[in-house]
Coordinates of C-alpha atoms and ligand atoms in Angstrom, one line a residue:
Chain A
M1 CA -70.2 -59.2 79.9
A2 CA -69.0 -62.5 78.4
V3 CA -69.8 -65.5 80.5
T4 CA -67.8 -68.7 80.0
K5 CA -69.1 -71.5 82.1
S6 CA -66.0 -73.7 81.6
S7 CA -63.3 -71.2 82.6
P8 CA -61.7 -72.3 85.9
V9 CA -61.7 -69.8 88.8
P10 CA -58.2 -68.7 89.8
D11 CA -57.1 -68.5 93.5
M12 CA -56.6 -64.8 93.3
V13 CA -58.2 -62.1 91.1
V14 CA -58.4 -58.3 91.0
L15 CA -61.8 -56.9 90.2
S16 CA -62.8 -53.4 89.4
G17 CA -65.4 -51.3 87.6
E18 CA -67.8 -53.4 85.5
L19 CA -66.3 -56.7 86.6
W20 CA -66.7 -55.9 90.3
Q21 CA -70.3 -54.7 89.7
G22 CA -70.9 -57.9 87.7
F23 CA -69.6 -60.0 90.6
L24 CA -71.9 -58.2 93.1
E25 CA -74.9 -58.6 90.8
L26 CA -74.1 -62.3 90.3
V27 CA -73.9 -63.0 94.0
T28 CA -76.9 -60.9 95.0
G29 CA -78.9 -62.4 92.2
Q30 CA -78.2 -66.0 93.2
Y31 CA -78.1 -65.9 97.0
R32 CA -79.8 -64.3 100.0
V33 CA -77.0 -61.9 100.8
I34 CA -76.6 -60.1 104.2
G35 CA -74.2 -57.2 104.2
P36 CA -73.3 -53.9 105.7
V37 CA -75.8 -51.1 105.0
R38 CA -76.2 -47.6 106.5
R39 CA -78.7 -47.0 109.3
G40 CA -78.7 -43.3 110.1
S41 CA -75.2 -42.6 111.0
E42 CA -74.4 -46.2 112.0
H43 CA -74.3 -49.4 110.1
V44 CA -76.1 -52.8 110.4
F45 CA -75.8 -56.1 108.7
A46 CA -79.1 -56.4 106.7
P47 CA -80.5 -58.4 103.8
I48 CA -79.3 -56.9 100.5
K49 CA -81.8 -56.5 97.6
N50 CA -79.7 -54.3 95.4
P51 CA -75.9 -54.4 95.5
R52 CA -75.8 -50.6 95.7
E53 CA -77.1 -50.9 99.2
I54 CA -73.8 -52.4 100.4
D55 CA -71.5 -49.9 102.0
M56 CA -68.0 -51.4 101.6
A57 CA -66.5 -48.5 103.6
Y58 CA -68.3 -49.3 106.8
V59 CA -66.2 -49.2 109.9
T60 CA -68.3 -51.1 112.4
T61 CA -72.0 -52.2 112.8
I62 CA -74.4 -51.9 115.8
L63 CA -74.6 -55.7 116.2
P64 CA -71.9 -58.0 115.0
P65 CA -72.5 -60.5 112.1
K66 CA -72.6 -63.1 115.0
K67 CA -76.4 -62.4 114.8
V68 CA -76.6 -64.4 111.6
F69 CA -75.3 -67.6 113.4
H70 CA -76.2 -67.1 117.0
Q71 CA -79.5 -65.2 116.4
P72 CA -80.9 -62.7 118.9
F73 CA -84.2 -64.6 118.8
Q74 CA -83.9 -68.2 117.7
V75 CA -86.9 -70.5 117.6
L76 CA -85.8 -74.0 118.8
F77 CA -89.1 -75.8 118.3
S78 CA -92.8 -75.4 118.3
F79 CA -95.1 -77.4 120.4
D80 CA -98.7 -78.5 120.8
T81 CA -99.6 -79.6 124.2
E82 CA -103.0 -81.0 123.2
E83 CA -101.6 -83.2 120.4
G84 CA -98.4 -83.8 122.4
T85 CA -96.2 -82.9 119.5
L86 CA -93.0 -81.1 118.9
A87 CA -91.7 -79.7 115.6
E88 CA -88.1 -78.8 115.3
A89 CA -87.4 -75.4 113.7
Q90 CA -86.5 -75.6 110.1
S91 CA -83.1 -74.5 108.9
G92 CA -82.9 -71.6 106.6
E93 CA -81.7 -71.5 103.0
E94 CA -78.1 -71.1 102.0
K95 CA -76.9 -67.5 102.3
V96 CA -73.9 -65.3 101.9
V97 CA -72.7 -62.9 104.6
W98 CA -70.8 -60.1 102.9
G99 CA -67.9 -58.0 104.1
I100 CA -67.1 -59.4 107.6
H101 CA -64.1 -57.7 109.2
P102 CA -61.2 -59.7 110.6
C103 CA -62.1 -59.0 114.3
D104 CA -65.6 -60.4 113.7
M105 CA -64.1 -63.4 111.9
H106 CA -62.0 -64.1 114.9
A107 CA -65.1 -63.8 117.1
I108 CA -66.8 -66.4 114.9
A109 CA -63.8 -68.7 115.3
I110 CA -64.3 -68.3 119.1
L111 CA -68.0 -69.0 118.8
D112 CA -67.2 -72.1 116.8
K113 CA -65.4 -73.4 119.9
V114 CA -68.2 -72.3 122.2
Y115 CA -71.0 -73.9 120.2
G116 CA -69.1 -76.5 118.2
V117 CA -66.8 -78.5 120.5
E118 CA -67.9 -79.6 124.0
Y119 CA -71.6 -79.3 123.6
P120 CA -72.3 -79.0 119.8
D121 CA -75.2 -76.7 119.3
P122 CA -77.3 -77.8 116.3
Y123 CA -78.9 -74.4 115.7
Y124 CA -75.7 -72.5 115.6
L125 CA -73.9 -75.2 113.6
R126 CA -76.8 -75.3 111.0
N127 CA -76.7 -71.6 110.6
R128 CA -72.9 -71.8 110.2
E129 CA -73.0 -74.6 107.7
N130 CA -75.4 -73.1 105.3
T131 CA -73.6 -69.7 105.2
I132 CA -70.9 -68.6 102.8
I133 CA -68.6 -66.0 104.3
V134 CA -67.0 -63.2 102.3
A135 CA -64.6 -61.4 104.6
K136 CA -63.0 -58.1 104.1
N137 CA -59.6 -56.9 105.4
C138 CA -59.6 -53.4 107.0
T139 CA -57.7 -50.7 105.3
E140 CA -59.5 -48.0 107.4
V141 CA -59.5 -48.1 111.2
G142 CA -62.3 -46.9 113.5
E143 CA -61.7 -44.7 116.6
N144 CA -62.5 -47.6 118.9
C145 CA -60.7 -50.4 117.0
F146 CA -57.8 -52.1 118.8
C147 CA -57.7 -55.5 117.0
L148 CA -54.0 -54.9 116.1
S149 CA -53.1 -55.2 119.8
M150 CA -55.3 -58.3 120.2
G151 CA -53.7 -60.0 117.1
T152 CA -57.1 -60.2 115.4
G153 CA -56.7 -57.7 112.6
P154 CA -56.6 -55.6 110.5
A155 CA -55.6 -58.5 108.2
L156 CA -57.2 -61.9 108.1
R157 CA -55.2 -65.1 107.6
S158 CA -57.8 -67.8 107.3
G159 CA -61.3 -68.9 108.2
C160 CA -63.4 -67.3 105.4
D161 CA -64.6 -68.6 102.0
L162 CA -63.6 -65.5 100.1
L163 CA -61.4 -62.6 101.3
L164 CA -61.6 -59.1 99.9
T165 CA -59.0 -56.3 100.2
D166 CA -59.6 -52.8 99.0
L167 CA -56.7 -51.7 96.8
G168 CA -58.3 -48.3 96.1
G169 CA -61.0 -48.6 93.5
R170 CA -60.0 -52.2 92.8
Y171 CA -60.6 -55.2 95.0
L172 CA -58.3 -58.1 95.5
V173 CA -60.4 -61.3 95.9
E174 CA -58.7 -64.3 97.4
V175 CA -60.3 -67.7 97.4
G176 CA -60.3 -69.4 100.8
T177 CA -62.5 -72.5 100.2
E178 CA -64.3 -74.2 97.3
K179 CA -67.6 -72.8 98.7
G180 CA -66.1 -69.4 98.1
R181 CA -64.8 -70.3 94.7
K182 CA -68.3 -71.2 93.7
L183 CA -69.4 -67.5 94.1
L184 CA -66.9 -66.5 91.4
S185 CA -67.8 -69.1 88.9
G186 CA -69.6 -67.8 85.8
L187 CA -67.3 -64.8 85.5
E188 CA -64.5 -64.6 83.0
L189 CA -61.5 -64.1 85.1
V190 CA -57.7 -63.9 84.8
P191 CA -55.4 -64.8 87.7
A192 CA -53.9 -61.8 89.5
P193 CA -50.1 -61.5 89.3
R194 CA -48.4 -62.2 92.6
V195 CA -47.2 -58.7 92.8
V196 CA -50.6 -57.5 94.0
L197 CA -49.8 -59.2 97.3
V198 CA -47.1 -56.5 97.7
E199 CA -49.7 -53.8 97.2
K200 CA -52.1 -55.6 99.6
E201 CA -49.4 -55.7 102.3
K202 CA -48.6 -52.0 101.7
R203 CA -52.3 -51.1 102.3
L204 CA -52.5 -53.2 105.4
S205 CA -49.3 -51.8 106.9
Q206 CA -50.7 -48.3 106.2
A207 CA -53.8 -49.4 108.2
R208 CA -51.6 -50.6 111.1
Q209 CA -50.2 -47.1 111.4
K210 CA -53.7 -45.7 111.9
F211 CA -54.6 -47.4 115.3
K212 CA -55.2 -45.0 118.2
K213 CA -56.3 -47.5 120.7
R214 CA -54.5 -50.5 122.1
M215 CA -55.0 -53.1 124.8
V216 CA -52.1 -53.8 127.1
T217 CA -52.1 -57.6 126.8
Q218 CA -48.7 -58.4 128.3
G219 CA -49.2 -60.0 131.7
I220 CA -52.9 -59.2 131.5
Q221 CA -53.9 -62.4 133.3
E222 CA -51.8 -61.8 136.3
L223 CA -52.7 -58.1 136.3
L224 CA -56.4 -59.0 136.5
E225 CA -56.0 -61.8 139.0
E226 CA -54.0 -59.5 141.4
N227 CA -56.4 -56.6 141.1
F228 CA -59.8 -58.0 141.9
R229 CA -60.1 -55.6 144.8
H230 CA -58.7 -52.6 143.1
P231 CA -60.5 -49.2 143.8
I232 CA -61.2 -48.8 140.1
W233 CA -64.1 -51.3 140.3
E234 CA -65.8 -49.2 142.9
E235 CA -65.5 -46.2 140.6
L236 CA -67.0 -48.2 137.7
M237 CA -69.8 -49.3 139.9
R238 CA -70.8 -45.7 140.4
E239 CA -70.5 -44.9 136.7
C240 CA -71.9 -48.0 135.0
L241 CA -75.7 -47.9 134.2
A242 CA -76.0 -51.7 134.1
C243 CA -77.8 -51.1 130.8
G244 CA -76.3 -54.2 129.1
S245 CA -75.4 -52.5 125.8
C246 CA -71.8 -53.5 126.0
T247 CA -72.6 -57.2 126.1
M248 CA -75.5 -57.0 123.6
V249 CA -73.1 -55.6 120.9
C250 CA -70.1 -57.9 121.7
P251 CA -69.3 -60.4 118.9
T252 CA -68.0 -63.0 121.4
C253 CA -70.8 -62.9 124.0
F254 CA -72.7 -66.1 123.8
C255 CA -75.1 -66.1 126.8
Y256 CA -78.8 -66.7 126.2
N257 CA -82.1 -67.2 128.0
V258 CA -84.7 -69.7 127.0
V259 CA -88.4 -68.7 127.0
D260 CA -91.7 -70.2 125.9
K261 CA -93.9 -68.1 123.7
I262 CA -97.4 -69.5 124.2
D263 CA -100.2 -68.7 121.8
L264 CA -103.6 -67.4 123.0
D265 CA -105.2 -70.8 122.8
L266 CA -102.8 -71.6 125.6
K267 CA -102.0 -75.0 124.0
T268 CA -99.6 -74.2 121.2
G269 CA -96.5 -72.2 121.1
R270 CA -92.7 -71.9 120.5
R271 CA -89.7 -72.3 122.6
Q272 CA -87.1 -69.8 121.7
R273 CA -83.8 -68.5 123.0
E274 CA -82.9 -64.8 123.3
W275 CA -79.6 -63.1 124.0
D276 CA -79.0 -62.5 127.7
S277 CA -76.3 -60.5 129.5
C278 CA -74.3 -60.9 132.7
M279 CA -74.5 -57.1 133.1
L280 CA -78.2 -57.4 133.9
L281 CA -79.2 -57.8 137.5
E282 CA -81.6 -60.7 136.9
Y283 CA -78.9 -62.8 135.1
A284 CA -77.4 -64.3 138.2
Q285 CA -80.7 -64.6 140.1
V286 CA -81.8 -68.0 141.2
A287 CA -84.8 -69.6 142.9
L288 CA -86.1 -67.8 146.0
G289 CA -84.6 -64.5 144.8
Q290 CA -81.0 -65.1 145.7
N291 CA -78.6 -63.3 143.4
F292 CA -74.9 -64.1 143.0
R293 CA -74.0 -60.8 141.5
R294 CA -76.3 -58.2 143.0
D295 CA -73.6 -55.5 143.0
R296 CA -72.8 -53.7 139.8
D297 CA -69.1 -54.0 140.3
A298 CA -69.4 -57.7 140.5
R299 CA -71.1 -57.7 137.1
I300 CA -68.6 -55.3 135.5
K301 CA -65.8 -57.6 136.7
Q302 CA -67.6 -60.6 135.4
R303 CA -67.8 -59.1 131.9
M304 CA -64.2 -57.9 131.7
Y305 CA -62.7 -60.9 133.5
H306 CA -64.7 -63.2 131.3
K307 CA -63.4 -61.5 128.2
L308 CA -59.8 -61.2 129.3
L309 CA -59.2 -64.0 131.8
Y310 CA -61.8 -66.8 131.9
Y311 CA -62.1 -67.4 128.1
E312 CA -58.5 -68.6 128.0
P313 CA -59.0 -71.8 130.1
Q314 CA -62.4 -72.3 128.5
F315 CA -61.5 -71.8 124.8
G316 CA -57.7 -71.4 124.6
T317 CA -57.9 -67.7 123.5
L318 CA -58.7 -64.3 124.9
G319 CA -62.4 -63.5 124.6
C320 CA -62.0 -60.0 123.3
V321 CA -61.2 -59.4 119.6
G322 CA -60.7 -55.7 119.8
C323 CA -63.8 -54.7 117.8
G324 CA -64.4 -51.7 120.0
R325 CA -68.2 -52.0 120.0
C326 CA -68.6 -52.1 123.7
I327 CA -66.7 -48.8 123.9
G328 CA -68.8 -47.2 121.2
A329 CA -72.1 -48.4 122.6
C330 CA -71.5 -47.3 126.2
V331 CA -73.3 -44.1 127.2
K332 CA -70.8 -43.7 130.0
R333 CA -67.8 -44.3 127.6
I334 CA -66.5 -47.1 129.8
D335 CA -63.5 -48.4 127.9
I336 CA -62.1 -51.9 128.5
T337 CA -58.7 -50.9 127.2
D338 CA -58.6 -47.9 129.5
V339 CA -59.5 -50.0 132.5
V340 CA -56.6 -52.4 131.8
S341 CA -54.2 -49.5 131.1
R342 CA -55.1 -47.8 134.4
L343 CA -54.7 -51.1 136.3
A344 CA -51.2 -51.6 134.7
E345 CA -50.2 -48.0 135.5
S346 CA -51.3 -48.2 139.1
V347 CA -49.3 -51.4 139.5
E348 CA -46.3 -49.8 137.8
S349 CA -46.5 -46.7 140.1
D350 CA -46.7 -49.0 143.2
R351 CA -43.4 -50.5 142.4
Chain B
M1 CA -123.0 -68.7 133.6
S2 CA -119.7 -68.9 131.9
T3 CA -116.7 -70.6 133.7
K4 CA -114.2 -68.3 132.1
P5 CA -112.0 -66.2 134.4
K6 CA -113.7 -63.0 135.3
V7 CA -111.8 -59.8 134.6
S8 CA -112.5 -56.3 135.8
V9 CA -111.1 -53.0 134.7
Y10 CA -111.2 -50.0 137.0
K11 CA -110.3 -46.4 136.4
L12 CA -108.9 -43.9 138.8
S13 CA -107.2 -40.6 137.8
S14 CA -106.0 -41.3 134.3
C15 CA -106.5 -40.6 130.6
A16 CA -108.0 -44.0 129.8
G17 CA -105.2 -44.7 127.4
C18 CA -104.2 -47.9 129.1
Q19 CA -107.7 -49.3 129.0
L20 CA -107.9 -48.3 125.4
E21 CA -105.0 -50.7 124.8
F22 CA -107.4 -53.5 125.7
L23 CA -109.6 -52.4 122.8
N24 CA -106.6 -51.8 120.6
L25 CA -105.8 -55.5 121.0
E26 CA -108.3 -56.0 118.1
P27 CA -106.5 -58.6 116.2
V28 CA -106.4 -60.9 119.2
L29 CA -109.4 -59.4 121.1
L30 CA -111.8 -62.1 120.0
D31 CA -109.4 -64.8 121.1
L32 CA -109.0 -63.0 124.3
V33 CA -112.8 -62.7 124.8
G34 CA -112.9 -66.4 124.1
A35 CA -110.5 -67.0 127.0
I36 CA -111.7 -64.5 129.6
E37 CA -114.9 -62.7 130.5
F38 CA -114.9 -58.9 130.9
S39 CA -117.3 -58.8 133.8
Y40 CA -116.7 -55.2 134.8
F41 CA -115.3 -52.9 132.1
P42 CA -117.3 -49.6 132.1
M43 CA -115.4 -48.2 129.2
A44 CA -116.3 -51.1 126.9
R45 CA -119.4 -52.7 128.2
R46 CA -122.7 -51.4 129.5
R47 CA -123.6 -54.5 131.5
Y48 CA -121.7 -55.2 134.7
E49 CA -121.5 -58.5 136.6
P50 CA -120.9 -58.4 140.3
G51 CA -117.6 -59.6 141.8
P52 CA -115.6 -61.4 142.9
Y53 CA -113.3 -61.3 139.9
D54 CA -110.3 -63.3 139.1
I55 CA -108.1 -60.5 137.7
G56 CA -108.6 -56.8 138.3
F57 CA -106.8 -54.2 136.4
V58 CA -106.6 -50.7 138.0
E59 CA -105.7 -47.8 135.8
G60 CA -104.8 -44.4 137.1
A61 CA -103.2 -42.7 140.1
V62 CA -104.9 -42.2 143.4
T63 CA -105.6 -38.4 143.7
C64 CA -108.5 -38.1 146.1
G65 CA -110.1 -39.8 149.1
E66 CA -113.0 -41.2 147.2
E67 CA -110.5 -43.1 145.0
I68 CA -108.9 -44.7 148.0
E69 CA -112.2 -46.2 148.9
R70 CA -112.9 -47.5 145.4
L71 CA -109.4 -48.9 145.3
K72 CA -109.9 -50.8 148.6
K73 CA -113.2 -52.2 147.3
A74 CA -111.4 -53.3 144.1
R75 CA -108.7 -55.0 146.2
Q76 CA -111.4 -56.9 148.1
E77 CA -113.2 -58.2 145.1
C78 CA -110.2 -59.3 143.0
R79 CA -108.1 -62.4 143.5
V80 CA -105.2 -60.8 141.5
L81 CA -104.9 -57.1 141.5
V82 CA -102.8 -55.5 138.7
A83 CA -101.5 -51.9 138.4
L84 CA -102.3 -51.1 134.8
G85 CA -99.9 -48.5 133.5
S86 CA -97.4 -46.1 135.0
C87 CA -100.1 -44.0 136.8
A88 CA -101.2 -46.9 138.8
C89 CA -97.6 -48.2 139.2
Y90 CA -95.9 -45.0 140.3
G91 CA -98.4 -42.1 140.2
G92 CA -97.4 -41.5 136.5
L93 CA -98.0 -38.2 134.8
P94 CA -100.5 -37.0 137.5
S95 CA -97.6 -37.2 140.0
I96 CA -95.8 -34.2 138.4
K97 CA -97.9 -32.1 140.6
N98 CA -96.5 -33.5 143.7
W99 CA -93.7 -31.0 144.0
T100 CA -95.9 -28.0 144.0
P101 CA -98.3 -27.2 146.9
E102 CA -101.7 -28.7 146.4
R103 CA -103.4 -25.3 146.7
V104 CA -101.3 -23.7 144.0
I105 CA -101.9 -26.6 141.6
V106 CA -105.6 -26.7 142.1
S107 CA -106.1 -23.0 141.6
R108 CA -104.0 -23.2 138.4
V109 CA -106.5 -25.6 136.9
Y110 CA -110.0 -25.1 138.5
E111 CA -112.2 -22.0 138.6
N112 CA -113.6 -23.0 142.0
P113 CA -110.8 -24.7 144.0
A114 CA -113.1 -25.1 147.0
L115 CA -115.0 -27.9 145.1
V116 CA -111.8 -30.0 144.6
H117 CA -110.5 -32.2 147.4
S118 CA -107.4 -33.6 145.8
I119 CA -104.4 -35.2 147.5
K120 CA -100.9 -36.0 146.4
A121 CA -100.9 -38.4 143.5
Y122 CA -99.7 -41.9 144.4
G123 CA -99.4 -45.3 142.7
I124 CA -102.0 -47.7 144.0
D125 CA -99.5 -49.7 146.1
E126 CA -99.4 -46.7 148.5
Y127 CA -102.8 -48.0 149.7
V128 CA -103.3 -51.6 148.8
Q129 CA -101.3 -54.7 148.1
V130 CA -100.5 -55.1 144.4
D131 CA -99.8 -58.5 142.8
A132 CA -98.4 -57.3 139.4
Y133 CA -97.2 -54.2 137.7
L134 CA -97.8 -53.5 134.0
K135 CA -95.6 -50.4 133.4
G136 CA -95.8 -47.9 130.6
C137 CA -97.7 -44.8 129.4
P138 CA -99.6 -46.5 128.0
V139 CA -99.0 -50.2 128.8
N140 CA -97.6 -52.3 126.0
K141 CA -100.2 -54.5 124.3
D142 CA -97.9 -57.5 123.9
E143 CA -96.9 -57.4 127.6
L144 CA -100.6 -57.1 128.5
V145 CA -101.4 -60.3 126.5
E146 CA -98.3 -62.0 127.9
F147 CA -99.4 -61.2 131.4
I148 CA -103.0 -62.5 130.8
K149 CA -101.7 -65.7 129.3
G150 CA -99.3 -66.3 132.1
T151 CA -102.0 -65.7 134.7
L152 CA -104.4 -68.0 133.0
L153 CA -101.7 -70.7 132.9
G154 CA -100.6 -70.1 136.4
I155 CA -97.0 -69.3 135.4
R156 CA -94.9 -66.3 135.9
P157 CA -95.3 -64.1 132.8
R158 CA -92.0 -62.9 131.2
L159 CA -91.9 -59.1 131.8
R160 CA -88.5 -57.7 131.0
P161 CA -87.0 -56.2 134.1
H162 CA -83.9 -54.7 132.6
S163 CA -83.1 -51.5 130.6
V164 CA -84.7 -50.3 127.4
C165 CA -81.1 -50.3 125.9
V166 CA -81.3 -54.1 125.6
E167 CA -84.3 -54.0 123.3
C168 CA -82.8 -51.0 121.5
K169 CA -79.7 -53.0 120.7
L170 CA -81.6 -56.2 119.8
N171 CA -83.4 -54.2 117.2
E172 CA -80.3 -52.2 116.2
Y173 CA -81.8 -48.7 116.5
E174 CA -79.4 -45.8 116.3
C175 CA -78.4 -44.8 119.8
I176 CA -79.9 -41.4 120.6
S177 CA -77.6 -40.8 123.5
V178 CA -74.2 -41.8 122.0
I179 CA -74.8 -40.5 118.5
K180 CA -77.0 -37.4 119.1
R181 CA -76.0 -36.7 122.7
E182 CA -79.6 -36.3 123.6
P183 CA -80.8 -37.2 127.1
C184 CA -82.2 -40.7 126.6
M185 CA -83.7 -42.3 129.7
G186 CA -83.3 -45.8 128.2
P187 CA -80.4 -47.0 130.3
V188 CA -82.4 -46.6 133.5
T189 CA -85.9 -47.4 132.3
T190 CA -87.7 -50.7 132.3
A191 CA -87.8 -52.4 128.9
G192 CA -90.9 -54.1 127.4
C193 CA -91.9 -51.4 124.9
G194 CA -89.5 -52.7 122.3
A195 CA -87.6 -49.4 122.6
L196 CA -90.5 -47.6 120.9
C197 CA -89.2 -44.1 121.1
P198 CA -85.6 -44.8 119.9
S199 CA -87.2 -46.7 117.0
R200 CA -88.7 -43.4 115.9
G201 CA -85.5 -41.5 116.5
K202 CA -86.6 -40.0 119.8
A203 CA -85.0 -40.2 123.2
C204 CA -86.7 -42.5 125.7
D205 CA -88.8 -40.4 128.1
G206 CA -88.7 -43.0 130.9
C207 CA -92.4 -43.7 130.8
R208 CA -92.0 -47.2 132.1
G209 CA -90.3 -46.2 135.3
P210 CA -87.0 -47.5 136.8
A211 CA -85.4 -50.7 135.5
N212 CA -84.3 -53.2 138.1
D213 CA -80.8 -51.8 138.7
A214 CA -81.3 -48.2 137.6
N215 CA -78.3 -46.0 138.2
A216 CA -80.1 -42.7 137.8
E217 CA -77.4 -40.6 139.5
S218 CA -74.8 -41.6 136.9
L219 CA -77.2 -40.9 134.0
A220 CA -78.1 -37.5 135.5
R221 CA -74.4 -36.6 135.5
T222 CA -74.2 -37.6 131.8
F223 CA -77.3 -35.4 131.0
S224 CA -75.5 -32.6 132.7
E225 CA -72.4 -33.2 130.5
Y226 CA -74.8 -33.1 127.5
G227 CA -75.6 -29.5 128.5
L228 CA -79.0 -30.1 130.1
H229 CA -79.9 -27.6 132.7
R230 CA -80.5 -28.8 136.3
S231 CA -84.2 -28.0 136.2
D232 CA -84.6 -30.1 133.0
I233 CA -82.8 -33.0 134.5
V234 CA -85.2 -32.8 137.5
R235 CA -88.2 -32.7 135.1
R236 CA -87.0 -35.8 133.2
F237 CA -86.7 -37.9 136.3
R238 CA -90.0 -36.6 137.7
K239 CA -92.2 -37.0 134.6
F240 CA -93.6 -40.5 135.2
A241 CA -92.0 -42.0 138.3
G242 CA -90.6 -39.2 140.3
L243 CA -91.8 -40.8 143.5
T244 CA -89.7 -43.9 143.1
Q245 CA -86.5 -44.1 145.1
E246 CA -84.4 -44.7 141.9
F247 CA -85.7 -41.7 139.9
S248 CA -85.8 -39.4 142.8
R249 CA -82.0 -40.0 143.2
G250 CA -81.6 -38.9 139.6
A251 CA -83.6 -35.8 140.2
D252 CA -81.4 -35.0 143.2
A253 CA -78.1 -35.9 141.6
V254 CA -76.9 -32.6 140.1
Ligands
SF4_1 S1 -72.7 -50.2 128.2 FE1 -71.5 -49.1 129.7 S2 -73.1 -48.3 131.1 FE2 -74.0 -50.0 130.0 S3 -73.7 -51.8 131.2 FE3 -72.0 -51.7 129.7 S4 -70.4 -50.6 130.8 FE4 -72.3 -50.3 132.0
SF4_2 S1 -65.2 -56.9 124.7 FE1 -65.7 -55.1 123.5 S2 -63.9 -54.8 122.1 FE2 -63.8 -56.8 122.9 S3 -64.8 -58.1 121.4 FE3 -66.4 -57.6 122.9 S4 -67.3 -55.7 122.2 FE4 -65.5 -56.0 121.0
SF4_3 S1 -70.8 -64.0 130.8 FE1 -71.1 -61.9 130.2 S2 -69.3 -61.3 129.1 FE2 -69.3 -63.5 129.2 S3 -70.3 -64.2 127.3 FE3 -71.9 -64.0 128.9 S4 -72.7 -62.0 128.6 FE4 -70.7 -62.0 127.6
SF4_4 S1 -81.1 -44.9 122.3 FE1 -81.4 -44.8 124.5 S2 -82.4 -46.8 124.9 FE2 -81.4 -47.0 122.9 S3 -79.3 -47.8 123.4 FE3 -79.2 -45.5 123.3 S4 -79.4 -44.9 125.4 FE4 -80.2 -47.0 125.3
SF4_5 S1 -88.9 -45.9 124.8 FE1 -89.1 -45.1 126.9 S2 -90.6 -43.4 126.8 FE2 -90.8 -44.6 124.9 S3 -92.4 -46.1 125.3 FE3 -90.4 -47.1 125.8 S4 -90.2 -46.7 128.0 FE4 -91.8 -45.3 127.3

C-alpha cells in the first residue's frame, strides 16, 4: 500500500477490502486498542492484539465501554503509613476504544456530566482525555435494544472522534475531531462523494424498522411519580433476586464504594474504588446497622426511578439510554420497558 | 516468647480442605508467619503451645457430642472465634444427611453402627458464639488473608456480603443461567470467591451459602422453569447450607 505522509485526510471516506484492513492494522499497530471481541456466546470490550479479533458485528457487550473510563476497580493512590507518604495513581497511556455504539456514546455523555461538571473527577477525566473514541452506528438491532424510543440511537450525531457506518462490506468513516483525523493519517485517501450519505441514511432507516422493544417515554415522569405505591412493585419484590446484575451492566450507573487494600506488612497499601449498586442490601446501610432501603421493592424503585425520573433534575436527561443490558442480564427477565408499559396500561384502564 | 498474635486452628467434622488453604497461601505464607504465630495447628505443626489464643479458626461441622465439648473449650481459649468454611458456618456438606433419619445414614456408611454416636450436623454457632464467618467450600484464600489483616489492624475486614453475580459481572464471565439456562445458584449465594465456577463455565453450586438478601424462592421457581425436577431443586438448596432459613425457603418453594 502506498503511504503518502503529506496527503490531507478528508472529512469523509469509504474504506473496504485492503484499505480497511490497512486502516485497522495501522491503528492497532500504533495504539493500545480496546474493542469488541467474542467471549463464548457473548461479547466484551478487550485489548486487541490482532485486528482480526475485532468483531464488528457485535450487538452488545457484557459490560459497557464505560469500564474504560469509570473502571470497575480504580486505584486512587497508594500509601505508606510508616513513611507517611501518598503516591497518586499514574495515568495510563493514550488508547483507542473501537466500535462504541450510539447508546453507549450517549451514556458516556451522561457520565461526562456526572464526573465532569459539579465535582470534576480527575480519574475519570484523565481516562477520558487520553482516549480516542471510534464509534459505530448500528445497522443491526438486538432483541433488547430500545435506543430508538429513547432518542439515543441507532445513529450517532456527535461526541466521537471517528464514526463508522457499515454500508455492507464497505465502511463509511466520518471524522468527528482532529484527534480522530489523526488515526487516518498515513493512508492514501480520497474524499467520499456526498451521495454515500444517502446510502448511510438508507441503512439506518432500515435499522429503525427492526426494533421490537420500545419505552413509553411520553408522560413518563408523571406516570412514575403517581405510581409509587402501585401493586407492580410488590410483585417485583417477590421476583427480583437482588443480585445486582442489572446495575453492574448499566452504562450510566456511576455508584462506587471506596476500599483500602492493605498489604501484609500492614503499613503500605492502595486506596481503590469499586463499582457498587443500589440493588444490593448493604448499599444504603449506615452506622449502627440502620438501612434506608431494606426492602427489595424500595431498591427496585430506586434503580428504575433513578434512571427514569431522578437523572433529569440532576443531569438534564433521562438516565436510561436503551441499551437493553439490564434486561439481557436479568435471570428473572425483569424488563424496565415492560414495567413502564404495564404502569401506563393500568393507568389507561383506570380511566 | 514471641509477642505476635497467637493463632489456633481446630478441626471438627470436615475434609481439612479449608485448613489446607492456609498452607496453600504459600506465596504469602512467610509474610503471614512473620505477622502471626501458629500456636496450635495440628495439621501443620507438631509442637503445640497452650492457649489462650488471639484468633481461633474452627473448621468443620459439629456431628457428635465430643465435638461440642472441644468446640466449647476452643471458644473459651480464643479471643476471636472464626467459623472457617461452610461446614463450620452452616453445617456444610455434612449437613446433607440431616434430612434422613440418623440410623439410616449411619448404617449406610458404617459396618458397626453401634460404635457411632453421631448427631445432626450443625454449624458451630448452634453451640457457641461466633465472631466471624469465612464462607466457602473451601474458604477463599484472599478472603482469609483479608480477614487476618483486618483483625490484626483492628478494622472490619471487607467480606463481600452480596451475590456472586456482582463478581461474575465485574469479571465479565458468560452468564450460565441466562445463556445456558442452567441452574446457577450465583444470584442467592454470597460472593467472595471471584465467581470461581462461572469463570470455568460451570453453574455456581451455592457453596458459600446465602447472600445477604437471598431470594431463594424466586430462584427456585426459575430452576423449575429451566426444567429442573423438584427433588433436584431441593438438593441444590440443601447441598451446603440447607439449614439456613434462606436456603430452606428455596428447598420448600416448589
Ligand atoms: S438483575 Fe434482575 S434479579 Fe438481579 S437485581 Fe436486577 S432486576 Fe433483580
Ligand atoms: S437502565 Fe438498562 S437499558 Fe437503560 S441504560 Fe441502563 S442497562 Fe441500558
Ligand atoms: S443509584 Fe442505582 S441506578 Fe442509580 S446510578 Fe447508582 S447504582 Fe445505578
Ligand atoms: S453465571 Fe451465575 S453467578 Fe454469574 S451472573 Fe449468571 S447467574 Fe449470576
Ligand atoms: S461460584 Fe459458587 S460454588 Fe463456586 S466457589 Fe463460588 S460460591 Fe462456591
